[in-house]
Rosetta silent file (secondary structure, phi, psi, omega in degrees, C-alpha in Angstrom):
SEQUENCE: MEEIESIHAENAPAAAPDDTGDLYRVSPGQPALTVNENVGRVGEAVVQVRTPVGLGSGFVIHPAGYVLTNEHVVAGEYSISITQFRRGTAELEKVTFNKVRIVALDSKLDLALLKIEDPLSAPLATVPLGDSNTVTEGQTVFAIGSPLGLDRTVSQGIVSSRNRPMEGQLYIQTTTQINPGNSGGPLFNLRGEVVGVSNMKAMIAGVEGLNFAIPISVAKTFLRNRDAYAFDPRNPNSGYRYLEPPHPVKAQAAQTAVAPKP
SCORE:     score description
SCORE:     0.000 S_00000001
   1 L     0.000  139.455 -179.230  111.788   57.987  148.415 S_00000001
   2 L   -63.309  136.930  177.432  111.614   61.748  148.479 S_00000001
   3 L   -74.698  137.169 -178.704  112.295   63.339  151.849 S_00000001
   4 L  -112.883  132.079  179.778  109.289   65.210  153.235 S_00000001
   5 L   -65.685  146.211  177.871  109.614   68.263  155.460 S_00000001
   6 L   -92.212   84.771  179.297  108.176   68.000  158.963 S_00000001
   7 L  -119.039  130.967 -178.942  105.769   70.955  158.876 S_00000001
   8 L  -131.168  132.462  175.271  102.573   70.926  160.892 S_00000001
   9 L   -64.664  145.707 -175.422   99.776   73.466  160.974 S_00000001
  10 L   -60.656  -37.152 -175.605   99.277   74.887  164.453 S_00000001
  11 L   -99.431   12.207 -179.319   95.658   73.807  164.681 S_00000001
  12 L   -79.673  130.678  176.070   96.077   70.437  162.948 S_00000001
  13 L   -60.093  148.813 -178.606   95.153   67.437  165.113 S_00000001
  14 L   -64.248  140.338  179.458   98.070   65.150  165.839 S_00000001
  15 L   -79.021  143.753  176.185   98.542   62.363  163.335 S_00000001
  16 L   -69.933  132.182 -178.351   98.240   58.812  164.541 S_00000001
  17 L   -67.316  160.815  174.622  101.705   57.172  164.503 S_00000001
  18 L    68.545    9.078 -179.614  102.652   54.271  162.246 S_00000001
  19 L  -137.350    6.190 -173.888  100.029   55.178  159.637 S_00000001
  20 L   -98.862  -24.294 -175.701  101.096   58.474  158.101 S_00000001
  21 L    60.709   21.867  178.681  104.073   57.585  155.910 S_00000001
  22 L    62.891   15.756 -175.110  105.370   61.066  156.924 S_00000001
  23 L  -131.517  -30.165  179.208  103.076   62.676  154.369 S_00000001
  24 L  -128.841  164.548 -179.614   99.430   62.612  155.484 S_00000001
  25 L  -119.708  157.572  174.581   97.652   62.806  158.816 S_00000001
  26 L  -125.967  153.735 -179.135   94.774   60.930  160.408 S_00000001
  27 L  -138.359   73.833 -174.041   92.418   62.103  163.159 S_00000001
  28 L   -62.540  -22.762 -178.440   90.586   59.076  164.558 S_00000001
  29 L   -96.716    9.419 -176.914   89.085   61.030  167.474 S_00000001
  30 L   -67.895  131.262 -176.716   87.647   63.868  165.399 S_00000001
  31 L   -74.254  154.582  176.049   83.950   64.465  166.258 S_00000001
  32 L   -76.588  140.893  178.503   81.134   64.228  163.718 S_00000001
  33 L  -131.693  175.114  174.049   79.631   67.541  162.581 S_00000001
  34 L   -72.806  165.253  177.580   76.972   68.669  160.141 S_00000001
  35 H   -59.679  -43.602 -179.994   77.908   69.059  156.479 S_00000001
  36 H   -59.170  -44.453  179.275   77.769   72.849  156.862 S_00000001
  37 H   -66.518  -38.039  179.836   80.117   72.767  159.854 S_00000001
  38 H   -65.976  -38.201  179.048   82.465   70.401  158.066 S_00000001
  39 H   -59.475  -40.242  176.419   82.701   72.641  155.016 S_00000001
  40 H   -66.694  -29.110 -177.337   83.948   75.398  157.290 S_00000001
  41 H   -80.879  -38.126 -171.818   86.421   72.996  158.866 S_00000001
  42 H  -115.711   -6.680 -171.305   87.931   71.399  155.747 S_00000001
  43 H   -57.108  -37.884 -176.666   86.997   73.709  152.863 S_00000001
  44 H   -66.898  -19.917 -178.272   90.311   75.568  152.614 S_00000001
  45 H   -86.635   -6.870  177.685   92.170   72.313  151.986 S_00000001
  46 E   -92.903  127.627 -172.630   90.126   71.520  148.852 S_00000001
  47 E  -123.714  165.241  173.767   91.735   73.021  145.755 S_00000001
  48 E  -103.034  132.069  179.616   91.148   73.448  142.047 S_00000001
  49 E  -109.899  121.168 -174.876   93.722   71.864  139.720 S_00000001
  50 E  -122.457  139.863  174.350   93.978   73.518  136.305 S_00000001
  51 E  -127.783  172.261  179.776   95.892   72.598  133.139 S_00000001
  52 L   -60.758  -20.355 -175.874   95.864   74.159  129.642 S_00000001
  53 L  -107.715   -1.819 -179.649   93.210   71.650  128.536 S_00000001
  54 E   168.577 -165.899  179.969   90.854   71.581  131.511 S_00000001
  55 E  -147.874  160.770  176.690   90.451   71.485  135.261 S_00000001
  56 E  -148.237 -160.088 -179.086   89.749   69.154  138.136 S_00000001
  57 E  -126.639  172.404  177.632   89.884   69.145  141.911 S_00000001
  58 E  -168.118 -178.807  177.990   92.284   67.976  144.587 S_00000001
  59 E  -148.993  144.323 -176.728   93.025   68.260  148.288 S_00000001
  60 E   -79.973  125.540  179.910   96.023   69.248  150.389 S_00000001
  61 E  -108.658  -14.296 -179.740   97.379   66.377  152.487 S_00000001
  62 E  -141.267  135.074 -174.346  100.574   68.009  153.788 S_00000001
  63 L   -63.926  -13.315  176.974  101.090   71.651  154.852 S_00000001
  64 L   -80.330   -0.239  174.401  104.254   71.914  152.734 S_00000001
  65 L   107.318   25.082  176.335  102.033   71.855  149.637 S_00000001
  66 E   -89.917  129.820 -173.864  101.446   68.209  148.719 S_00000001
  67 E  -126.479  136.291  176.669   98.158   67.684  146.886 S_00000001
  68 E  -103.741  138.221  178.332   96.366   64.478  145.898 S_00000001
  69 E  -152.338 -171.363  175.857   94.236   64.324  142.738 S_00000001
  70 L   -85.754  147.780  175.640   93.335   62.002  139.844 S_00000001
  71 H   -62.943  -38.618 -175.590   95.926   60.935  137.298 S_00000001
  72 H   -71.006  -11.365  176.304   93.567   61.748  134.423 S_00000001
  73 H   -74.558  -34.753 -173.300   93.401   65.381  135.584 S_00000001
  74 H  -118.851   -0.218 -176.051   97.134   65.989  134.971 S_00000001
  75 L   -56.695  128.437  177.331   98.213   63.169  132.628 S_00000001
  76 L    77.116    6.077 -177.247  100.482   64.444  129.866 S_00000001
  77 L  -107.674  142.508  177.293  100.534   67.991  131.252 S_00000001
  78 L  -118.671   -9.396  175.958  103.578   70.008  132.302 S_00000001
  79 L  -112.022  105.121 -175.130  101.850   73.319  133.008 S_00000001
  80 L  -129.000  136.484  173.213   99.731   72.908  136.141 S_00000001
  81 E  -125.880  153.269  179.895   98.298   75.497  138.519 S_00000001
  82 E  -127.182  130.145  178.721   96.513   75.039  141.829 S_00000001
  83 E  -113.626  127.684  176.617   93.970   77.468  143.281 S_00000001
  84 E  -104.204  145.129 -179.923   93.119   77.535  146.973 S_00000001
  85 E  -111.866  104.635 -176.589   89.950   79.166  148.286 S_00000001
  86 E   -98.299  148.447  178.469   90.636   80.902  151.593 S_00000001
  87 E   -69.265  123.280  175.962   88.067   82.366  153.932 S_00000001
  88 L  -104.431 -172.239 -179.573   87.984   86.148  153.602 S_00000001
  89 L   -70.731  -33.728 -178.202   86.093   88.763  155.559 S_00000001
  90 L  -121.534  -35.424 -177.850   83.119   88.690  153.187 S_00000001
  91 L  -147.944  176.045 -179.397   83.760   86.012  150.564 S_00000001
  92 E   -68.967  139.141  176.792   86.277   83.403  149.509 S_00000001
  93 E  -106.296  129.334 -179.448   89.669   84.692  148.418 S_00000001
  94 E   -87.886  131.689  173.895   91.437   82.868  145.600 S_00000001
  95 E  -124.684  118.199 -175.574   95.150   82.168  145.914 S_00000001
  96 E  -108.459  133.698  176.863   96.721   80.599  142.832 S_00000001
  97 E  -110.148  123.989 -175.014  100.024   78.734  142.737 S_00000001
  98 L  -102.816   -9.248  177.019  101.575   78.436  139.276 S_00000001
  99 L  -103.445   96.914 -176.773  104.679   76.412  140.098 S_00000001
 100 E  -131.698  133.040  177.139  103.405   72.867  140.513 S_00000001
 101 E  -121.355  156.174  176.105  105.216   69.630  139.744 S_00000001
 102 E   -87.689  123.676  178.849  104.098   66.034  139.530 S_00000001
 103 E   -89.832  -46.553 -178.016  105.731   63.902  142.228 S_00000001
 104 E  -153.964  152.596  176.206  104.105   60.544  141.472 S_00000001
 105 E  -160.925  157.303  178.406  101.244   59.172  139.394 S_00000001
 106 E  -149.172  125.512 -175.862   99.655   55.934  138.265 S_00000001
 107 L   -74.788  -31.906 -179.024   97.139   55.507  135.457 S_00000001
 108 L   -70.285  -42.371  177.436   95.657   52.221  136.692 S_00000001
 109 L   -78.966  -18.447 -175.943   94.889   53.604  140.155 S_00000001
 110 L    59.139   47.928  179.285   94.023   57.003  138.623 S_00000001
 111 E  -130.018  146.681  176.854   95.957   58.823  141.337 S_00000001
 112 E  -143.769  140.677  176.146   98.548   61.600  141.204 S_00000001
 113 E  -109.445  124.886 -179.491  100.590   63.368  143.873 S_00000001
 114 E  -113.220  159.249  177.210  101.452   67.013  143.185 S_00000001
 115 E  -133.777  123.889  174.483  103.764   69.456  144.965 S_00000001
 116 E   -75.444  122.245 -177.623  103.305   73.233  145.081 S_00000001
 117 L   -98.445  -11.485  176.297  106.748   74.747  144.476 S_00000001
 118 L   -61.374  146.487  174.820  105.764   78.395  144.988 S_00000001
 119 L   -59.972  135.981 -179.608  107.080   79.890  148.245 S_00000001
 120 L  -103.198  129.839  178.623  104.449   79.516  150.972 S_00000001
 121 L   -73.501  -22.323  179.167  103.852   82.371  153.387 S_00000001
 122 L  -158.497  158.104  176.400  102.432   79.873  155.886 S_00000001
 123 L   -57.484  141.816 -179.416  101.741   76.123  156.077 S_00000001
 124 L   -79.066  150.380  174.212   98.670   75.174  154.050 S_00000001
 125 L   -66.094  143.077 -178.299   95.483   73.842  155.627 S_00000001
 126 L  -126.882  166.643  174.238   95.191   70.069  155.259 S_00000001
 127 L  -115.917  146.401  176.028   92.532   67.386  155.556 S_00000001
 128 L   -81.345  148.275  175.966   92.880   64.141  157.525 S_00000001
 129 E   -94.485  132.394 -178.206   92.566   60.821  155.721 S_00000001
 130 L   -91.990 -155.135 -178.759   90.020   58.420  157.168 S_00000001
 131 L  -123.985  104.130 -178.069   89.525   54.659  156.930 S_00000001
 132 H   -68.490  -15.157  177.985   87.487   53.539  153.925 S_00000001
 133 H   -72.075  -15.232  179.214   87.270   50.051  155.433 S_00000001
 134 H   -98.103   -0.793  178.583   84.842   51.415  158.038 S_00000001
 135 L   -66.573  140.137 -178.889   82.502   52.984  155.464 S_00000001
 136 L  -126.269  152.754  176.427   78.997   51.470  155.534 S_00000001
 137 L   -61.988  136.377 -178.538   76.066   51.409  153.118 S_00000001
 138 L    90.312   -8.156 -179.384   73.627   54.217  153.877 S_00000001
 139 L   -69.939  139.605  177.911   76.296   56.362  155.523 S_00000001
 140 E   -74.843  131.699  176.235   76.111   60.102  154.799 S_00000001
 141 E  -137.017  162.613  176.983   79.013   61.464  152.770 S_00000001
 142 E  -146.048  154.935 -179.099   79.676   64.716  150.943 S_00000001
 143 E  -121.795  148.994  172.907   81.993   65.972  148.223 S_00000001
 144 E  -126.736  135.132 -179.701   83.641   69.326  147.584 S_00000001
 145 E  -172.435 -164.448 -178.735   85.023   70.241  144.177 S_00000001
 146 L  -125.962   64.876  179.763   84.760   72.433  141.104 S_00000001
 147 H   -61.635  128.474 -178.886   82.232   70.755  138.776 S_00000001
 148 H    56.094   25.536  178.644   82.235   72.542  135.409 S_00000001
 149 H    82.156    5.342  178.545   84.557   75.106  137.003 S_00000001
 150 L   -79.357  108.670 -170.078   82.039   76.177  139.656 S_00000001
 151 L   -56.814  133.267  171.826   84.337   76.970  142.574 S_00000001
 152 L    42.960   60.252  177.459   84.081   74.916  145.763 S_00000001
 153 E   -87.680  136.654 -178.777   80.722   73.295  145.129 S_00000001
 154 E  -108.616  133.529  173.997   79.345   71.012  147.856 S_00000001
 155 E  -133.194  148.379 -174.183   77.163   67.960  147.166 S_00000001
 156 E  -128.163  147.894  177.394   75.773   65.445  149.656 S_00000001
 157 E  -165.932 -158.324  177.639   74.563   61.853  149.409 S_00000001
 158 E  -127.790  165.774  173.888   74.920   58.401  150.889 S_00000001
 159 E   -81.741  121.203  178.684   77.147   55.397  150.301 S_00000001
 160 E   -87.406  -35.832  177.276   75.300   52.974  148.021 S_00000001
 161 E  -154.474  134.907 -177.793   78.011   50.295  148.070 S_00000001
 162 E   -88.022  -17.336 -178.425   81.366   50.279  149.819 S_00000001
 163 E  -138.965   76.783  179.706   83.016   47.714  147.510 S_00000001
 164 E   -95.672  112.330 -178.834   81.796   48.019  143.926 S_00000001
 165 E   -78.040  131.719  176.616   84.103   46.037  141.584 S_00000001
 166 E  -150.437  126.251  177.173   84.809   47.602  138.189 S_00000001
 167 L    51.507   40.147  176.301   87.651   46.838  135.770 S_00000001
 168 L    80.144    5.251  178.847   89.581   44.951  138.436 S_00000001
 169 E  -122.726  156.323  175.660   89.354   47.752  141.009 S_00000001
 170 E  -102.528  137.692 -179.393   87.064   48.354  143.984 S_00000001
 171 E  -129.835  155.870  168.757   85.196   51.656  144.287 S_00000001
 172 E   -86.644  121.393  176.392   82.886   53.362  146.745 S_00000001
 173 E   -93.469  134.345 -175.154   79.545   53.867  144.999 S_00000001
 174 E  -143.757  154.489  173.840   77.651   56.936  146.168 S_00000001
 175 L   -85.060   -6.380  176.965   74.621   59.066  145.334 S_00000001
 176 L   -61.611  125.991 -175.476   76.768   62.163  145.948 S_00000001
 177 L   -65.224  126.406  176.383   76.878   64.024  142.638 S_00000001
 178 L  -124.937  117.421 -176.827   80.245   63.809  140.888 S_00000001
 179 L  -124.902  166.822  176.203   80.546   65.767  137.638 S_00000001
 180 L   -51.395  127.882 -173.905   83.371   66.822  135.300 S_00000001
 181 L   107.403  -23.509  173.410   85.570   69.102  137.391 S_00000001
 182 L   -79.538  -18.194 -175.214   84.968   67.064  140.573 S_00000001
 183 L   -51.459  129.233  178.914   87.637   64.593  139.479 S_00000001
 184 L    89.582   -7.691 -179.772   90.354   64.271  142.107 S_00000001
 185 L   -80.291  166.444 -176.691   88.321   65.959  144.823 S_00000001
 186 E   -85.405  146.706  168.183   87.661   64.473  148.268 S_00000001
 187 E  -108.627  119.133 -173.127   84.671   62.449  149.429 S_00000001
 188 E  -104.543  153.341  163.264   84.219   63.120  153.163 S_00000001
 189 L   -93.318 -179.351 -176.172   82.455   61.435  156.048 S_00000001
 190 L   -77.453   -1.631  171.421   80.769   63.560  158.723 S_00000001
 191 L   -91.286    3.140  179.891   83.953   63.586  160.808 S_00000001
 192 L    76.424   20.197  177.980   85.605   65.604  158.060 S_00000001
 193 L   -98.939  141.804  176.141   87.856   62.718  157.060 S_00000001
 194 E   -76.891  122.112  178.263   88.522   61.876  153.424 S_00000001
 195 E  -110.528   -8.784  179.357   87.204   58.376  152.725 S_00000001
 196 E  -161.581  162.507  176.634   87.447   58.466  148.936 S_00000001
 197 E  -113.532  112.928 -177.738   88.798   60.308  145.896 S_00000001
 198 E   -58.734  131.615 -179.971   86.038   61.264  143.434 S_00000001
 199 E  -146.696  -17.076  177.684   86.860   59.966  139.978 S_00000001
 200 E  -163.522  166.392  178.298   83.913   58.833  137.819 S_00000001
 201 E  -146.137  161.009  173.878   80.171   58.555  137.289 S_00000001
 202 L   -75.575  127.612  179.815   77.796   56.630  135.049 S_00000001
 203 L  -120.626   69.847 -178.277   77.086   58.706  131.951 S_00000001
 204 L  -124.539  136.055 -178.695   74.239   56.749  130.388 S_00000001
 205 L   -55.644  130.050  178.213   70.973   58.276  129.216 S_00000001
 206 L    84.796   -0.084 -178.932   68.269   57.843  131.842 S_00000001
 207 L  -112.133  128.311  179.125   70.704   56.820  134.589 S_00000001
 208 L  -135.609  158.884  173.559   71.354   59.090  137.562 S_00000001
 209 L    77.475   15.625  176.957   72.922   58.813  140.989 S_00000001
 210 L  -109.305   94.887 -176.849   75.682   56.340  140.073 S_00000001
 211 E  -124.714  152.083 -171.451   78.901   58.012  141.180 S_00000001
 212 E  -136.821  147.696  178.249   82.174   56.433  142.235 S_00000001
 213 E  -135.614  146.588  175.688   85.211   57.246  144.358 S_00000001
 214 E   -74.311  126.546  179.194   88.555   55.536  144.870 S_00000001
 215 E   -57.537  140.246 -177.047   88.717   54.201  148.460 S_00000001
 216 H   -66.298  -21.362  175.866   91.158   56.224  150.542 S_00000001
 217 H   -62.451  -35.042  176.601   92.856   52.979  151.612 S_00000001
 218 H   -67.314  -42.069  179.435   94.058   52.659  148.006 S_00000001
 219 H   -65.128  -37.666  177.837   95.330   56.241  148.074 S_00000001
 220 H   -61.950  -42.785  178.076   97.195   55.616  151.341 S_00000001
 221 H   -63.031  -41.778  176.726   99.005   52.664  149.786 S_00000001
 222 H   -58.981  -44.599 -178.238   99.859   54.826  146.767 S_00000001
 223 H   -68.194  -41.008  179.975  101.265   57.551  149.033 S_00000001
 224 H   -67.045  -26.553 -178.998  103.294   55.170  151.181 S_00000001
 225 L  -111.859   31.436 -174.207  104.809   53.648  148.044 S_00000001
 226 H   -61.858  -23.628  177.583  105.139   56.878  146.081 S_00000001
 227 H   -64.416  -29.485  178.791  108.759   56.122  145.180 S_00000001
 228 H   -72.695  -21.512 -178.669  107.483   53.239  143.023 S_00000001
 229 H  -109.943   16.374 -174.332  105.226   55.667  141.138 S_00000001
 230 E   -57.584  138.388 -178.930  107.751   58.519  140.961 S_00000001
 231 L   -98.795  131.263  176.641  107.370   60.796  137.948 S_00000001
 232 E  -121.666  111.558 -177.239  110.419   61.835  135.919 S_00000001
 233 L   -62.393  -19.413  178.413  109.671   64.475  133.238 S_00000001
 234 L   -80.820  -11.869 -178.090  112.746   63.327  131.310 S_00000001
 235 E  -128.971  102.746 -178.061  111.276   59.842  131.023 S_00000001
 236 L   -63.808  -13.716  179.833  107.703   59.596  129.693 S_00000001
 237 L  -100.585   13.076  179.843  107.618   55.970  130.824 S_00000001
 238 L   -66.916  152.866 -174.847  108.460   56.728  134.455 S_00000001
 239 L    77.975  176.267 -179.634  106.218   55.129  137.038 S_00000001
 240 L   -80.102  142.576  173.998  104.189   52.035  136.361 S_00000001
 241 L  -129.006  145.735 -176.450  102.294   51.656  133.107 S_00000001
 242 L  -122.501  145.886  176.997   99.725   48.993  132.338 S_00000001
 243 L   -66.160  145.635  175.881   98.587   47.460  129.073 S_00000001
 244 L   -67.804  145.604  177.715   95.144   48.485  127.849 S_00000001
 245 L   -68.515  161.102  176.502   92.468   45.803  128.295 S_00000001
 246 L   -54.263  148.773 -174.197   91.179   43.976  125.190 S_00000001
 247 H   -55.652  -42.673  179.986   88.821   46.145  123.136 S_00000001
 248 H   -60.185  -40.031  179.561   85.593   44.204  123.938 S_00000001
 249 H   -67.585  -43.206 -179.260   86.249   44.554  127.685 S_00000001
 250 H   -62.699  -41.581 -179.864   87.155   48.201  127.335 S_00000001
 251 H   -65.054  -40.051  179.608   84.025   48.949  125.319 S_00000001
 252 H   -65.726  -41.012  179.716   81.798   47.210  127.848 S_00000001
 253 H   -64.691  -37.707 -178.763   83.382   49.130  130.732 S_00000001
 254 H   -63.763  -28.600  177.899   82.890   52.424  128.920 S_00000001
 255 H   -76.412  -21.173 -177.348   79.166   51.761  128.781 S_00000001
 256 H   -83.325  -47.970 -178.486   79.105   51.165  132.524 S_00000001
 257 L  -155.483  146.043  179.862   80.936   54.219  133.790 S_00000001
 258 E  -128.369  129.799  178.628   82.964   57.061  132.378 S_00000001
 259 L   -70.047  131.713  176.265   85.475   59.089  134.364 S_00000001
 260 L   -60.992  132.771  178.503   84.644   62.813  134.314 S_00000001
 261 L   -84.920  146.853 -179.693   87.277   64.617  132.290 S_00000001
 262 L   -65.949    0.000    0.000   88.916   67.694  133.780 S_00000001
């Protein structure tokens, strides 16, 4: 497993022991705030992930520059850039990092771990990961991302179902709008904790408000076992790969929900 530097932002709450895997932090005692207050608290840690063929979103989980996003945002790409939106005196200031590598990825989970290789003038702002097992139906959640390239867009909704089974995986179903460009971005609770990774929505005529996120518990397992999903650019088959489902099953699933493309 790759060694991770022990870098902590000065104002970052202490991570709970035995649950971080040396890469992400948790903040179980963090107070609930309004969506507006939370955006100010966590907004700088939400980034835009861009490739030559499109863009998506992601979020910084470690101040040394580790970013979590969707696998379908970066799959097959070797030129990746990450843009952070920092608070300026009057408006957001864009800081773009052009040296980004893929650390680990998995197509079945639709998760990817990236690392910013550009020199950092200071540790990056991070977001704490919450507990998706405590999410409840009707709970208020919000997403931050770059739908259609619109920088740092905020959308709010509720949890419609905490365990929606689809294609052998469980997802958080939410009314929070998730559109192309939101892929890989965080779904937050009102404590500013990430409880899900935005990754798809229903794209059927006449159907609205059916959006889905990967539970953060799945992402935590992916991060703790990142050596099993390690990406090697010299080996296109590195990491786990899964056979495609039979065509009838795949066609039926495509009618149910389609992942937003970056």
